Amino acid sequence: MINNEQKRIIPNEVLLPEVARLISEGHTVTLIIRGNSMNPFLVDRRDRIVVGPFTETDLQRGAVVLARESLGRIVFHRIIHRNGQELTLLGDGNLKVTEQANVADVMGIMIAAIRKDKEYPCSGRTWQRYSFWWMKLMPIRRWLLAIFRRI
């Protein structure tokens, strides 16, 4: 068991390149979610993700990736569009602000989400349904997120 004195926060710009290195060597990495851009399905400091290796064909609409976007920030967002090597990313908790990334800038792909200590493989039926419906509900996402934020 880790007590508060043993916990250390490592800045993303230090941690995530190391995560990318481990993934490139074929490992998977489990990270605690930080931030609200993937609400409502992944909640800040409560949920975890398992990120791992991928093939270029895995980088399709709906996949959630760890990538360095065109302005240099590292983001963990969903692919909403792919045009050749160019990806458009959007956090599930975001309404309009998208990021652009190149396939070569993807560091890893989400293999599983761990919500409230229950693991949901991304290839599983439950996570596939979450992803499908959340992307289909884009036109009313503003109201759904407003309700979520008030709960």
mmCIF file of C-alpha atoms in Angstrom:
data_model
loop_
_atom_site.group_PDB
_atom_site.id
_atom_site.type_symbol
_atom_site.label_atom_id
_atom_site.label_comp_id
_atom_site.label_asym_id
_atom_site.label_seq_id
_atom_site.Cartn_x
_atom_site.Cartn_y
_atom_site.Cartn_z
ATOM 1 C CA MET A 1 0.000 0.000 0.000
ATOM 2 C CA ILE A 2 1.283 3.434 -0.904
ATOM 3 C CA ASN A 3 0.794 6.208 1.597
ATOM 4 C CA ASN A 4 0.699 9.894 0.653
ATOM 5 C CA GLU A 5 4.377 10.363 1.486
ATOM 6 C CA GLN A 6 5.363 7.732 -1.113
ATOM 7 C CA LYS A 7 3.341 9.275 -3.967
ATOM 8 C CA ARG A 8 5.205 11.394 -6.444
ATOM 9 C CA ILE A 9 3.778 13.474 -9.246
ATOM 10 C CA ILE A 10 5.905 13.430 -12.372
ATOM 11 C CA PRO A 11 5.269 16.152 -14.975
ATOM 12 C CA ASN A 12 3.706 14.867 -18.210
ATOM 13 C CA GLU A 13 6.583 16.170 -20.319
ATOM 14 C CA VAL A 14 8.936 13.902 -18.339
ATOM 15 C CA LEU A 15 6.629 10.912 -17.839
ATOM 16 C CA LEU A 16 4.936 10.573 -21.224
ATOM 17 C CA PRO A 17 8.064 10.328 -23.406
ATOM 18 C CA GLU A 18 9.192 7.505 -21.104
ATOM 19 C CA VAL A 19 5.759 5.897 -21.510
ATOM 20 C CA ALA A 20 6.187 6.197 -25.299
ATOM 21 C CA ARG A 21 9.597 4.498 -25.067
ATOM 22 C CA LEU A 22 8.174 1.586 -23.073
ATOM 23 C CA ILE A 23 5.298 1.183 -25.538
ATOM 24 C CA SER A 24 7.716 1.236 -28.485
ATOM 25 C CA GLU A 25 9.521 -1.675 -26.797
ATOM 26 C CA GLY A 26 6.247 -3.636 -26.731
ATOM 27 C CA HIS A 27 5.150 -2.954 -23.139
ATOM 28 C CA THR A 28 1.811 -1.732 -21.877
ATOM 29 C CA VAL A 29 1.590 1.072 -19.328
ATOM 30 C CA THR A 30 -1.187 1.857 -16.850
ATOM 31 C CA LEU A 31 -1.748 5.542 -16.099
ATOM 32 C CA ILE A 32 -4.108 7.450 -13.820
ATOM 33 C CA ILE A 33 -6.315 9.853 -15.769
ATOM 34 C CA ARG A 34 -5.478 13.514 -15.179
ATOM 35 C CA GLY A 35 -7.806 16.193 -16.498
ATOM 36 C CA ASN A 36 -11.409 16.359 -17.599
ATOM 37 C CA SER A 37 -11.134 16.192 -21.374
ATOM 38 C CA MET A 38 -12.259 12.551 -21.498
ATOM 39 C CA ASN A 39 -15.348 12.948 -19.293
ATOM 40 C CA PRO A 40 -17.840 11.424 -18.821
ATOM 41 C CA PHE A 41 -16.285 7.985 -19.364
ATOM 42 C CA LEU A 42 -12.870 8.647 -17.858
ATOM 43 C CA VAL A 43 -12.820 10.764 -14.714
ATOM 44 C CA ASP A 44 -9.885 12.793 -13.380
ATOM 45 C CA ARG A 45 -7.834 10.964 -10.716
ATOM 46 C CA ARG A 46 -10.420 8.194 -10.366
ATOM 47 C CA ASP A 47 -9.971 6.128 -13.505
ATOM 48 C CA ARG A 48 -6.960 4.505 -15.134
ATOM 49 C CA ILE A 49 -6.074 3.579 -18.686
ATOM 50 C CA VAL A 50 -3.904 0.868 -20.156
ATOM 51 C CA VAL A 51 -1.963 2.180 -23.143
ATOM 52 C CA GLY A 52 0.051 -0.033 -25.446
ATOM 53 C CA PRO A 53 1.522 -0.739 -28.869
ATOM 54 C CA PHE A 54 -0.496 -0.369 -32.051
ATOM 55 C CA THR A 55 -0.346 -0.871 -35.786
ATOM 56 C CA GLU A 56 -1.128 1.888 -38.245
ATOM 57 C CA THR A 57 -4.393 0.160 -39.129
ATOM 58 C CA ASP A 58 -5.475 0.438 -35.452
ATOM 59 C CA LEU A 59 -5.515 4.226 -35.822
ATOM 60 C CA GLN A 60 -9.084 4.546 -37.028
ATOM 61 C CA ARG A 61 -12.077 6.704 -36.112
ATOM 62 C CA GLY A 62 -13.096 5.975 -32.521
ATOM 63 C CA ALA A 63 -9.701 4.811 -31.230
ATOM 64 C CA VAL A 64 -8.334 6.696 -28.207
ATOM 65 C CA VAL A 65 -4.650 7.578 -28.518
ATOM 66 C CA LEU A 66 -1.789 9.199 -26.660
ATOM 67 C CA ALA A 67 -0.241 11.587 -29.196
ATOM 68 C CA ARG A 68 1.775 14.758 -29.595
ATOM 69 C CA GLU A 69 -0.517 17.183 -31.388
ATOM 70 C CA SER A 70 0.672 19.708 -33.976
ATOM 71 C CA LEU A 71 1.298 22.451 -31.364
ATOM 72 C CA GLY A 72 3.551 20.116 -29.361
ATOM 73 C CA ARG A 73 1.242 19.221 -26.455
ATOM 74 C CA ILE A 74 0.774 15.586 -25.526
ATOM 75 C CA VAL A 75 -2.922 14.689 -25.421
ATOM 76 C CA PHE A 76 -4.986 11.596 -24.748
ATOM 77 C CA HIS A 77 -7.992 11.956 -27.051
ATOM 78 C CA ARG A 78 -10.215 10.089 -29.471
ATOM 79 C CA ILE A 79 -9.628 10.002 -33.228
ATOM 80 C CA ILE A 80 -12.698 11.555 -34.844
ATOM 81 C CA HIS A 81 -11.333 11.714 -38.390
ATOM 82 C CA ARG A 82 -8.447 10.291 -40.375
ATOM 83 C CA ASN A 83 -7.251 11.565 -43.735
ATOM 84 C CA GLY A 84 -4.240 9.517 -44.818
ATOM 85 C CA GLN A 85 -1.528 10.203 -42.238
ATOM 86 C CA GLU A 86 -3.369 13.139 -40.637
ATOM 87 C CA LEU A 87 -5.544 12.582 -37.566
ATOM 88 C CA THR A 88 -8.137 14.873 -36.030
ATOM 89 C CA LEU A 89 -8.484 14.317 -32.280
ATOM 90 C CA LEU A 90 -11.195 15.392 -29.836
ATOM 91 C CA GLY A 91 -11.531 14.709 -26.117
ATOM 92 C CA ASP A 92 -14.846 13.109 -25.138
ATOM 93 C CA GLY A 93 -15.435 15.973 -22.708
ATOM 94 C CA ASN A 94 -14.688 18.660 -25.300
ATOM 95 C CA LEU A 95 -17.295 20.196 -27.550
ATOM 96 C CA LYS A 96 -15.471 21.805 -30.453
ATOM 97 C CA VAL A 97 -11.740 22.242 -29.905
ATOM 98 C CA THR A 98 -9.917 19.596 -31.916
ATOM 99 C CA GLU A 99 -6.243 18.821 -32.306
ATOM 100 C CA GLN A 100 -4.302 17.713 -35.365
ATOM 101 C CA ALA A 101 -1.659 15.002 -35.218
ATOM 102 C CA ASN A 102 0.221 12.850 -37.663
ATOM 103 C CA VAL A 103 0.211 9.058 -37.432
ATOM 104 C CA ALA A 104 3.951 9.277 -36.671
ATOM 105 C CA ASP A 105 3.168 11.389 -33.573
ATOM 106 C CA VAL A 106 1.015 8.718 -31.926
ATOM 107 C CA MET A 107 2.765 7.262 -28.868
ATOM 108 C CA GLY A 108 0.245 4.601 -27.887
ATOM 109 C CA ILE A 109 -3.333 3.451 -28.114
ATOM 110 C CA MET A 110 -5.765 2.751 -25.284
ATOM 111 C CA ILE A 111 -6.133 -0.985 -24.794
ATOM 112 C CA ALA A 112 -8.404 -0.837 -21.755
ATOM 113 C CA ALA A 113 -10.135 1.596 -19.436
ATOM 114 C CA ILE A 114 -10.324 0.911 -15.707
ATOM 115 C CA ARG A 115 -13.364 2.721 -14.340
ATOM 116 C CA LYS A 116 -14.157 2.417 -10.639
ATOM 117 C CA ASP A 117 -11.792 -0.591 -10.490
ATOM 118 C CA LYS A 118 -13.629 -2.480 -13.279
ATOM 119 C CA GLU A 119 -11.635 -3.103 -16.450
ATOM 120 C CA TYR A 120 -13.214 -2.488 -19.858
ATOM 121 C CA PRO A 121 -11.118 -3.751 -22.788
ATOM 122 C CA CYS A 122 -11.423 -1.403 -25.769
ATOM 123 C CA SER A 123 -12.170 -4.392 -27.975
ATOM 124 C CA GLY A 124 -15.013 -5.435 -25.658
ATOM 125 C CA ARG A 125 -18.707 -4.913 -26.255
ATOM 126 C CA THR A 126 -19.251 -2.436 -23.398
ATOM 127 C CA TRP A 127 -16.478 -0.023 -24.392
ATOM 128 C CA GLN A 128 -17.387 -0.341 -28.080
ATOM 129 C CA ARG A 129 -20.975 0.663 -27.249
ATOM 130 C CA TYR A 130 -19.806 3.607 -25.118
ATOM 131 C CA SER A 131 -17.616 4.825 -27.962
ATOM 132 C CA PHE A 132 -20.174 4.286 -30.713
ATOM 133 C CA TRP A 133 -23.002 6.083 -28.952
ATOM 134 C CA TRP A 134 -20.863 8.931 -27.616
ATOM 135 C CA MET A 135 -19.634 9.711 -31.124
ATOM 136 C CA LYS A 136 -23.187 9.465 -32.540
ATOM 137 C CA LEU A 137 -24.467 11.849 -29.845
ATOM 138 C CA MET A 138 -22.092 14.657 -30.915
ATOM 139 C CA PRO A 139 -24.976 17.038 -31.792
ATOM 140 C CA ILE A 140 -26.400 16.880 -28.239
ATOM 141 C CA ARG A 141 -23.132 16.386 -26.373
ATOM 142 C CA ARG A 142 -23.290 19.938 -24.963
ATOM 143 C CA TRP A 143 -26.427 19.118 -22.953
ATOM 144 C CA LEU A 144 -25.224 15.678 -21.873
ATOM 145 C CA LEU A 145 -21.951 17.124 -20.571
ATOM 146 C CA ALA A 146 -23.836 19.903 -18.767
ATOM 147 C CA ILE A 147 -25.925 17.285 -16.966
ATOM 148 C CA PHE A 148 -22.812 15.219 -16.134
ATOM 149 C CA ARG A 149 -21.016 18.237 -14.678
ATOM 150 C CA ARG A 150 -23.943 19.005 -12.391
ATOM 151 C CA ILE A 151 -24.182 15.462 -10.979
#
